[in-house]
Coordinates of C-alpha atoms (C1' of nucleotides) in Angstrom, one line a residue:
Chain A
X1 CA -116.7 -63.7 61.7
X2 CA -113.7 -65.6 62.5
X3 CA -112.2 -63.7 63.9
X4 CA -114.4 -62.7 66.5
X5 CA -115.3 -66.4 67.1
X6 CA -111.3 -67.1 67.9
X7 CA -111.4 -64.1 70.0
X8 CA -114.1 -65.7 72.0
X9 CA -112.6 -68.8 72.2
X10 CA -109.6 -68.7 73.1
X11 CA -108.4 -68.1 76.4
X12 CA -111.7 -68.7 78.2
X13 CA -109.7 -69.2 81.3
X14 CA -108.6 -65.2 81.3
X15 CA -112.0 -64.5 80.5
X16 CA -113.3 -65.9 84.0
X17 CA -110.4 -64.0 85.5
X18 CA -112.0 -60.9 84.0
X19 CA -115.1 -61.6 85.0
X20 CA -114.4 -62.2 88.6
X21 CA -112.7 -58.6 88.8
X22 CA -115.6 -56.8 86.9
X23 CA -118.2 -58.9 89.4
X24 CA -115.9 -57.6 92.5
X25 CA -115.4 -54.7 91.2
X26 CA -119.1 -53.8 91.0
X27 CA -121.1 -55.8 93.3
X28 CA -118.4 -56.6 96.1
X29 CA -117.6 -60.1 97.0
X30 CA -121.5 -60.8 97.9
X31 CA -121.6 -61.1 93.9
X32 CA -119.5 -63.1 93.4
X33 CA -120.5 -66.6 93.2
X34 CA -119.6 -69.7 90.9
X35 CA -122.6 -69.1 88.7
X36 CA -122.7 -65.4 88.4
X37 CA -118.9 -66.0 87.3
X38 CA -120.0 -68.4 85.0
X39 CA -122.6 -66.2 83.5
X40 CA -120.8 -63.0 83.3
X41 CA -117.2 -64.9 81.1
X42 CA -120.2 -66.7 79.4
X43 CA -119.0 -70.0 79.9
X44 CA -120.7 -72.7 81.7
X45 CA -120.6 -73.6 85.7
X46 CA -118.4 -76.9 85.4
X47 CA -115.6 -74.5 83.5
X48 CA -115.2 -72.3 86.1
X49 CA -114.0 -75.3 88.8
X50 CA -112.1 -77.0 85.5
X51 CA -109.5 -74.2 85.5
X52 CA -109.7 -73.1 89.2
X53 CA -110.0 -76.2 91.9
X54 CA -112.2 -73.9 94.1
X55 CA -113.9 -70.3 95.0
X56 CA -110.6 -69.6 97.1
X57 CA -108.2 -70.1 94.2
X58 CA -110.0 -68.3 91.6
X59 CA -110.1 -65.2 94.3
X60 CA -106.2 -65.9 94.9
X61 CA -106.0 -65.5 91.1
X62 CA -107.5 -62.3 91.0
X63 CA -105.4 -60.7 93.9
X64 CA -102.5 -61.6 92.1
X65 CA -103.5 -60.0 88.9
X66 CA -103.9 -57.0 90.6
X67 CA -100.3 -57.5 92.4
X68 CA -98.9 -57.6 88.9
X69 CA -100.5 -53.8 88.0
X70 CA -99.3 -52.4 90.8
X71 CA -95.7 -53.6 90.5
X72 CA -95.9 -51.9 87.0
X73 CA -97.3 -48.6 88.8
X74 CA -93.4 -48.1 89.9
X75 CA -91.4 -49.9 86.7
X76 CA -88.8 -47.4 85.5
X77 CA -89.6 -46.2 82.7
X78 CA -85.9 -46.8 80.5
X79 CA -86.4 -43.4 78.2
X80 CA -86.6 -40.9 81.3
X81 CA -83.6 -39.5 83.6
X82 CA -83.8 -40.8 87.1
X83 CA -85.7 -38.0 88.4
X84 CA -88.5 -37.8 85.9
X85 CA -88.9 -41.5 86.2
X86 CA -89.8 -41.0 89.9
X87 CA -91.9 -38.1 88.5
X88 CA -93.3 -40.2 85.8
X89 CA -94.1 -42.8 88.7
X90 CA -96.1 -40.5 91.2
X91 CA -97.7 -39.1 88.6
X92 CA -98.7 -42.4 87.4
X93 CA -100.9 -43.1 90.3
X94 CA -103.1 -40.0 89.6
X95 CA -103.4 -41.0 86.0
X96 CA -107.1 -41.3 85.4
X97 CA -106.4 -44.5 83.5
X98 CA -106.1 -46.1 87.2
X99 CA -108.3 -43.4 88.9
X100 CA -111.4 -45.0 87.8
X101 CA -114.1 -46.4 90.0
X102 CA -113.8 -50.0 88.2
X103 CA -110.0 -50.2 89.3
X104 CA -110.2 -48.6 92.7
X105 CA -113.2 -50.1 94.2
X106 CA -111.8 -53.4 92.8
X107 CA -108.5 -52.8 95.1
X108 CA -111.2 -52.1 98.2
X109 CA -112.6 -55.4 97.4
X110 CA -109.5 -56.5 97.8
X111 CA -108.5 -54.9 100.9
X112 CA -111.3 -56.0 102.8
X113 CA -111.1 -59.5 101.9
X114 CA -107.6 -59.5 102.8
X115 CA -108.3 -58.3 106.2
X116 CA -111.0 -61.3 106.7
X117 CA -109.0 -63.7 105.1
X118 CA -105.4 -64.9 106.2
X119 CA -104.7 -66.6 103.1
X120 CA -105.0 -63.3 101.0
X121 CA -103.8 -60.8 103.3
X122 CA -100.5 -62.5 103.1
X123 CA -100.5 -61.7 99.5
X124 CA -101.3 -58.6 99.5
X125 CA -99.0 -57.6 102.1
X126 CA -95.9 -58.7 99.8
X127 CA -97.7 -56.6 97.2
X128 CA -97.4 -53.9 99.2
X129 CA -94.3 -54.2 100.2
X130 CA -92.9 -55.0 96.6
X131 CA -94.7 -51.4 95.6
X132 CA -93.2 -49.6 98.5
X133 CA -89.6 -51.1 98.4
X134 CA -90.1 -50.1 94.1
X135 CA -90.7 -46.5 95.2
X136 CA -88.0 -46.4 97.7
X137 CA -85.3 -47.4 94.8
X138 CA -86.8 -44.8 92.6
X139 CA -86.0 -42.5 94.7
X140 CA -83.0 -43.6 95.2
X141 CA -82.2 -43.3 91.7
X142 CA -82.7 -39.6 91.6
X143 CA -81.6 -38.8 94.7
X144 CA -78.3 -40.8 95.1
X145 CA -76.7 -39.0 97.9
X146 CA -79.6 -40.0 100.4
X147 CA -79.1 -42.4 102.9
X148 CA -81.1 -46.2 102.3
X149 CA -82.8 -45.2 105.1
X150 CA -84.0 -41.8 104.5
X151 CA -85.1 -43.0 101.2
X152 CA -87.3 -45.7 102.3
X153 CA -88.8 -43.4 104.9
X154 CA -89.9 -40.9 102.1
X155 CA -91.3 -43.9 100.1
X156 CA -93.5 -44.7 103.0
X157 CA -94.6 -41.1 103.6
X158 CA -95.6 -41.4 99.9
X159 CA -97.2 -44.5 100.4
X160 CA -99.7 -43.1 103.1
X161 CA -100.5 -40.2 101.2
X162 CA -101.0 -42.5 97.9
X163 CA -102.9 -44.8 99.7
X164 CA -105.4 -41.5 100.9
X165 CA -105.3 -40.8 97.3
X166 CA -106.9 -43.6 96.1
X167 CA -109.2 -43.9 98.7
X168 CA -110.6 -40.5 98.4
X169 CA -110.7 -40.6 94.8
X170 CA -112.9 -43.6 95.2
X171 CA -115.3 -42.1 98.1
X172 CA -115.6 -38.6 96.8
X173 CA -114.8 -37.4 93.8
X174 CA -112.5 -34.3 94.7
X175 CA -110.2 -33.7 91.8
X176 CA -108.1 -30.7 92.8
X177 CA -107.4 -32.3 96.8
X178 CA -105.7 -35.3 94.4
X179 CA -103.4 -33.0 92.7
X180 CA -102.5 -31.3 95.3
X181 CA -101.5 -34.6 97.3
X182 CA -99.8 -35.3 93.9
X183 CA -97.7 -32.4 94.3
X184 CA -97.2 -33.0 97.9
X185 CA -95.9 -36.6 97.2
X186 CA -93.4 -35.0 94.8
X187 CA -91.9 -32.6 97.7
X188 CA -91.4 -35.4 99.5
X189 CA -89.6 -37.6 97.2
X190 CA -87.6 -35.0 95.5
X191 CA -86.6 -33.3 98.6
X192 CA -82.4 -32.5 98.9
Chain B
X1 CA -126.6 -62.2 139.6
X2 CA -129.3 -59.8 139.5
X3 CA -127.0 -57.3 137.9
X4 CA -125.5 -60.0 135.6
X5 CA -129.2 -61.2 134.1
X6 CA -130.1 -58.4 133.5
X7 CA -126.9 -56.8 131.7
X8 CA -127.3 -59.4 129.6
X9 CA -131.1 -59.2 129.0
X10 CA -131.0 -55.3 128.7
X11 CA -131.4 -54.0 124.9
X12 CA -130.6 -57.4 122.6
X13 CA -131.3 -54.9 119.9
X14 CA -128.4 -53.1 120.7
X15 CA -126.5 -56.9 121.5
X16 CA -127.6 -57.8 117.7
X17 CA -126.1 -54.6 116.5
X18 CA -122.8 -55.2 117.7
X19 CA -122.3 -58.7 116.9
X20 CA -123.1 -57.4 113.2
X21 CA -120.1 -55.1 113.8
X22 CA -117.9 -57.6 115.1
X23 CA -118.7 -60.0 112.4
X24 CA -118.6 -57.5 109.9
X25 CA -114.7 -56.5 110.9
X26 CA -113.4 -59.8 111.5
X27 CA -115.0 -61.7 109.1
X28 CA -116.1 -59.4 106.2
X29 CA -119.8 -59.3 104.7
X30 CA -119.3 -63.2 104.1
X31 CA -119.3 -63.8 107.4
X32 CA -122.3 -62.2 108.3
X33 CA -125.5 -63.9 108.4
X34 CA -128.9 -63.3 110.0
X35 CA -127.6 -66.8 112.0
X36 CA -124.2 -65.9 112.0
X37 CA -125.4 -62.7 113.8
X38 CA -128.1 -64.5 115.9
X39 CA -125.1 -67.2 117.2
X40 CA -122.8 -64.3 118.0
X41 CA -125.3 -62.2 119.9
X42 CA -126.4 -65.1 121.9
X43 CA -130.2 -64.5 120.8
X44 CA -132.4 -66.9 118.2
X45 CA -132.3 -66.5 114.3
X46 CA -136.2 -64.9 114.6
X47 CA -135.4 -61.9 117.3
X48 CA -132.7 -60.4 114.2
X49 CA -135.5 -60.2 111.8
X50 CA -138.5 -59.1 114.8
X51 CA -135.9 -56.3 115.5
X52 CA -134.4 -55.3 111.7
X53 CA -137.4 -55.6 108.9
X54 CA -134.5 -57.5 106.6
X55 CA -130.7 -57.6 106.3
X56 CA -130.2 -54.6 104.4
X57 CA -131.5 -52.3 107.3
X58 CA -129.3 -54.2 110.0
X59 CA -126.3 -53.2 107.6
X60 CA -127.8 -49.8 107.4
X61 CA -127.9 -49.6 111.3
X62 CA -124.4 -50.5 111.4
X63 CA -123.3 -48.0 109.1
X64 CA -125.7 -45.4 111.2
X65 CA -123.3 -46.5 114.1
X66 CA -120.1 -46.0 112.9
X67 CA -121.1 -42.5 111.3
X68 CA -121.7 -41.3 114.8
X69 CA -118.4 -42.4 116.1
X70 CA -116.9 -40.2 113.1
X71 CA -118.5 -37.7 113.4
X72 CA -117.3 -37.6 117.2
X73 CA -114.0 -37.3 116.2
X74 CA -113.8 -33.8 115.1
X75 CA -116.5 -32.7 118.3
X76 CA -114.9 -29.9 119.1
X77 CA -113.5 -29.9 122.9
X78 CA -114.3 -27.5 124.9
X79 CA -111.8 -27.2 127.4
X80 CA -109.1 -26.3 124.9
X81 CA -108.3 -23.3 123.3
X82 CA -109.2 -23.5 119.4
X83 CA -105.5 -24.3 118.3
X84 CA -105.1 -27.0 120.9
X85 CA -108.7 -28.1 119.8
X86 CA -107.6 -28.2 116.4
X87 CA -104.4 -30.5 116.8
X88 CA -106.3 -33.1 120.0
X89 CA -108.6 -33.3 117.0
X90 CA -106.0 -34.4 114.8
X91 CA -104.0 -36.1 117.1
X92 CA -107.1 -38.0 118.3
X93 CA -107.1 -40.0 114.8
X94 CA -104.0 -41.6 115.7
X95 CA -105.4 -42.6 119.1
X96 CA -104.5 -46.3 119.6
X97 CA -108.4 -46.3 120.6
X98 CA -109.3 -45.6 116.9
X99 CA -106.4 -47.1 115.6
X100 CA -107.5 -50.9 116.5
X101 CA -107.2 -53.4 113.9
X102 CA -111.1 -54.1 114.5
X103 CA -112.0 -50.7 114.0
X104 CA -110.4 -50.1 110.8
X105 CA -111.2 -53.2 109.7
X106 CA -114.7 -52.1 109.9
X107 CA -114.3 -49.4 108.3
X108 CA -112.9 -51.0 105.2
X109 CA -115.3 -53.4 105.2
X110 CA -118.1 -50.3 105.1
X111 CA -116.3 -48.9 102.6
X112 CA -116.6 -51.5 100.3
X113 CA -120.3 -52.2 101.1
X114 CA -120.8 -49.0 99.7
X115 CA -119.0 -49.5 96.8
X116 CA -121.5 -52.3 95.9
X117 CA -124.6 -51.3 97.3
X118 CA -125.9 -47.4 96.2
X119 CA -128.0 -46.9 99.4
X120 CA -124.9 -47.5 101.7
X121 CA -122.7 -45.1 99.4
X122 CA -125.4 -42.1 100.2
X123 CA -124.9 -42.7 103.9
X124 CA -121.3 -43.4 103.8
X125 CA -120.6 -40.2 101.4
X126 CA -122.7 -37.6 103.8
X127 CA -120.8 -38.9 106.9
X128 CA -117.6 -38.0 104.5
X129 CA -118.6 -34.5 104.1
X130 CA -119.7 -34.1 107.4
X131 CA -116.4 -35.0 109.2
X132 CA -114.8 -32.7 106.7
X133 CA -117.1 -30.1 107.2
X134 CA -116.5 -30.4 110.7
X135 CA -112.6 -30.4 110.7
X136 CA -112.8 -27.2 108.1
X137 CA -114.3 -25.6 110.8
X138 CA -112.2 -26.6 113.2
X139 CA -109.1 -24.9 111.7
X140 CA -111.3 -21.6 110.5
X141 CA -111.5 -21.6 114.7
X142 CA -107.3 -21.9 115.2
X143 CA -106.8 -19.7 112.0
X144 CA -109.9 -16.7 112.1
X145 CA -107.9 -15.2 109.7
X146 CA -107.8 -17.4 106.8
X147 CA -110.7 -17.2 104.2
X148 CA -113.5 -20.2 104.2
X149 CA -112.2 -21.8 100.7
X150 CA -108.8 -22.2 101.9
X151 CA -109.9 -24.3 105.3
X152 CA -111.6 -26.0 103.1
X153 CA -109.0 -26.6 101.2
X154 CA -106.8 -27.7 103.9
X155 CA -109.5 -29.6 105.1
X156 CA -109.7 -32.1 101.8
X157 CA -105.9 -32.1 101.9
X158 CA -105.8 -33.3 105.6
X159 CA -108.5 -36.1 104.8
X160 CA -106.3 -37.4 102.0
X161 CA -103.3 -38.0 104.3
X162 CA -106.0 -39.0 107.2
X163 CA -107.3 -41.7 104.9
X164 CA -104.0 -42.8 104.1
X165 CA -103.1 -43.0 107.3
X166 CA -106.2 -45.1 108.4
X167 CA -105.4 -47.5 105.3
X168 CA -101.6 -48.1 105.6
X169 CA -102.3 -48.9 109.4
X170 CA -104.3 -51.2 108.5
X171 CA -102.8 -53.0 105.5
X172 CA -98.8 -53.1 107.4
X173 CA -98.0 -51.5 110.6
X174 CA -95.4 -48.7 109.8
X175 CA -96.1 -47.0 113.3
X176 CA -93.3 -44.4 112.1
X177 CA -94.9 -42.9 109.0
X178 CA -98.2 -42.9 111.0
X179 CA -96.3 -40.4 113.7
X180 CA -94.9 -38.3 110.5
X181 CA -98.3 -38.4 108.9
X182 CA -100.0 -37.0 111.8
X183 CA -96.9 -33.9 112.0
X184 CA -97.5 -33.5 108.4
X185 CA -101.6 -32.8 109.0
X186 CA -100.6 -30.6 111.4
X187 CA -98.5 -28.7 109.4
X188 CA -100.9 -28.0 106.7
X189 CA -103.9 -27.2 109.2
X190 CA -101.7 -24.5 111.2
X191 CA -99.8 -22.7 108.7
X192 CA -100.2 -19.5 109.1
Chain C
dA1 C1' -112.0 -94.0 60.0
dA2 C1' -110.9 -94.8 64.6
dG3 C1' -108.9 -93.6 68.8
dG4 C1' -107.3 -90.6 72.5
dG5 C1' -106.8 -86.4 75.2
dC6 C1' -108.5 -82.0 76.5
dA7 C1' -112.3 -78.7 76.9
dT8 C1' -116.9 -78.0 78.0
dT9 C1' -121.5 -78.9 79.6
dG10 C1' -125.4 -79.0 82.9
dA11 C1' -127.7 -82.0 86.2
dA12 C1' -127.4 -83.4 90.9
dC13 C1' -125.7 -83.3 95.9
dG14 C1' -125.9 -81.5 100.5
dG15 C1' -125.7 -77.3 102.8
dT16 C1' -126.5 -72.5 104.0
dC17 C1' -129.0 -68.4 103.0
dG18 C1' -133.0 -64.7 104.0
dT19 C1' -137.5 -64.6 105.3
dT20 C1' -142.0 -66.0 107.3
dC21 C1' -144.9 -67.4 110.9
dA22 C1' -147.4 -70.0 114.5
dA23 C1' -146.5 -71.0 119.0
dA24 C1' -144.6 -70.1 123.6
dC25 C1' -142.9 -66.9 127.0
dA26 C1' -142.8 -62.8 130.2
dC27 C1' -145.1 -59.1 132.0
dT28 C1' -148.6 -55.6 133.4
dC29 C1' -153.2 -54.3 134.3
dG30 C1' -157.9 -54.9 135.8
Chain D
dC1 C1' -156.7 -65.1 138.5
dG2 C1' -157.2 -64.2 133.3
dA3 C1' -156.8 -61.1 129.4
dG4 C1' -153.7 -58.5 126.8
dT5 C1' -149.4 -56.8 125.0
dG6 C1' -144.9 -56.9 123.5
dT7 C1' -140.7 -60.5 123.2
dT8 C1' -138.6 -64.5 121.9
dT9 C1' -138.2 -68.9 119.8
dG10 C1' -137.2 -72.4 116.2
dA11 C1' -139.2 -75.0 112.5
dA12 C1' -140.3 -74.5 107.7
dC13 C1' -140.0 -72.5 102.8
dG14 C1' -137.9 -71.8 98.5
dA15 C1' -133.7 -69.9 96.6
dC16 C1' -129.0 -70.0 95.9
dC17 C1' -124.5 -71.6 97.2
dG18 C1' -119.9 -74.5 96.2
dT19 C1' -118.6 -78.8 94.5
dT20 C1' -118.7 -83.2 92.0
dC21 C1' -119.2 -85.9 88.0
dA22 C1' -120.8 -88.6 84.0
dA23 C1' -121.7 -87.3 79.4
dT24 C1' -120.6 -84.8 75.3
dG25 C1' -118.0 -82.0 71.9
dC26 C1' -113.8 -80.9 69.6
dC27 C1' -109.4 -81.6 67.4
dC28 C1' -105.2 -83.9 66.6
dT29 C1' -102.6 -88.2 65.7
dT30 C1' -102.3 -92.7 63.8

DNA sequence: AAGGGCATTGAACGGTCGTTCAAACACTCG
DNA sequence: CGAGTGTTTGAACGACCGTTCAATGCCCTT
């Protein structure tokens, strides 16, 4: 069993990462607490202030994780033409490995405590704003005789529509209304 | 100060109520405590719980609250003709009087209580069918033409882009794609 | 073997939480 | 006036919160 003991072991500061997302995730930020942290990496109380000074930074930890996935969300991917890496892109956002309930109510979580914190919103603003200006180059990419500007106008359309996406897919469950804004995202963007 | 005294006596139920509302979208679920609420409704910590059995069904009343105000949004008015109805309808969602930060604000923050709590989801998900119900119907009025699955179908697709368009306003302030957002919800409701 | 530096633990602190409840208040009716 | 009814108050309870910290365990170096 040793190698499940390493596995256990190491990196039990990733593991409290995880288990703040999974507690958010599922019980909102009213479950979150030091203890039920501790509990659910399955380390004790004193290790989750050892590796994060306090309740604010281990939340700021968390919101930055989940910058980092959605960043990826518009990473060209090197093996596809321009335009079926924009494709590849939009598509990515319906894929159901991101269109589950974990994910998507953990980016609500998020959301809300941004808009009742100052500290976070800030964060997650830039996020945002890294993802959109991401799309916009896409676009660019596979559309090179747009204008910057028209580019980054379809990228926000996109990004209102996306946003609905999620957020439908999170409160009901209505599969063919996400395809279809799927499709409509991909008028948009590939537009002449 | 007759009028004043008694303004401010008149219906502390309805006082505690909205100071749960207002804590609830500036501050997030933290920020609301059966105190918290007490201080910000100018009342004592034991009047909350004389007037709401426990916290959950002051929550419960609050989401009660906002389901009316949604619902309200696609009340058909009947001064106009049904096309008109249909787009003040539409229009009416990017009303700067729903469009407040505290508004949506709230709304996220319901959202996201229902997310962690399964008797707020129930509520939350049958004022979701409801509005769309009502805006489906709203369109089968403007279009009599078109058969009942395809309002219904434009109906979803509008409440994807409306959703989007609730979040983004709230997340950055792109007052632009808002505008386009709304053209674009026409478009799909009144296609002939 | 002894020492030193991280990693890890859980008890303890003061504070806030939701809930309960006896007491005080305001008001109407007889 | 006094009895009765519905409001309103704030103290008190036990539970849980975030944070601190002395003590312990572990592993590498000398």
């Amino acid at each position: 069993m040793r190698a499940v003991d390493a596995d256990e072991k190491v990196d039990r500061q990733a593991r409290i990462l995880d288990a703040v997302l999974r507690l958010l995730s599922l019980q909102g930020i009213s479950g979150v607490s030091m203890r039920a942290v501790a509990r659910a990496a399955g380390v004790s109380l004193g290790l989750v202030n050892y590796y994060y000074e306090d309740k604010t930074s281990l939340i700021r930890a968390a919101l930055h994780r989940i910058e980092e996935q959605d960043i990826a969300l518009v990473e060209p991917d090197p093996a596809l033409e321009p335009e079926e890496r924009l494709r590849a892109a939009l598509k990515r956002v319906a894929d159901p490995e991101f269109l589950t309930t974990e994910y998507l109510s953990l980016r609500l979580q998020l959301w809300a405590l941004a808009q009742a914190h100052e500290d976070f919103e800030r964060i997650n603003t830039e996020a945002q704003e890294r993802y959109r200006a991401g799309l916009a180059e896409l676009i660019r990419a596979a559309r090179p005789g747009l204008p910057r500007g028209e580019c980054d106008r379809r990228a926000a359309d996109i990004n209102v529509i996306q946003n609905g996406l999620w957020l439908t897919a999170l409160l009901g469950l209505d599969h063919a209304s996400i395809g279809r804004s799927v499709a409509r995202c991909e008028e948009i963007a590939l537009a002449e």
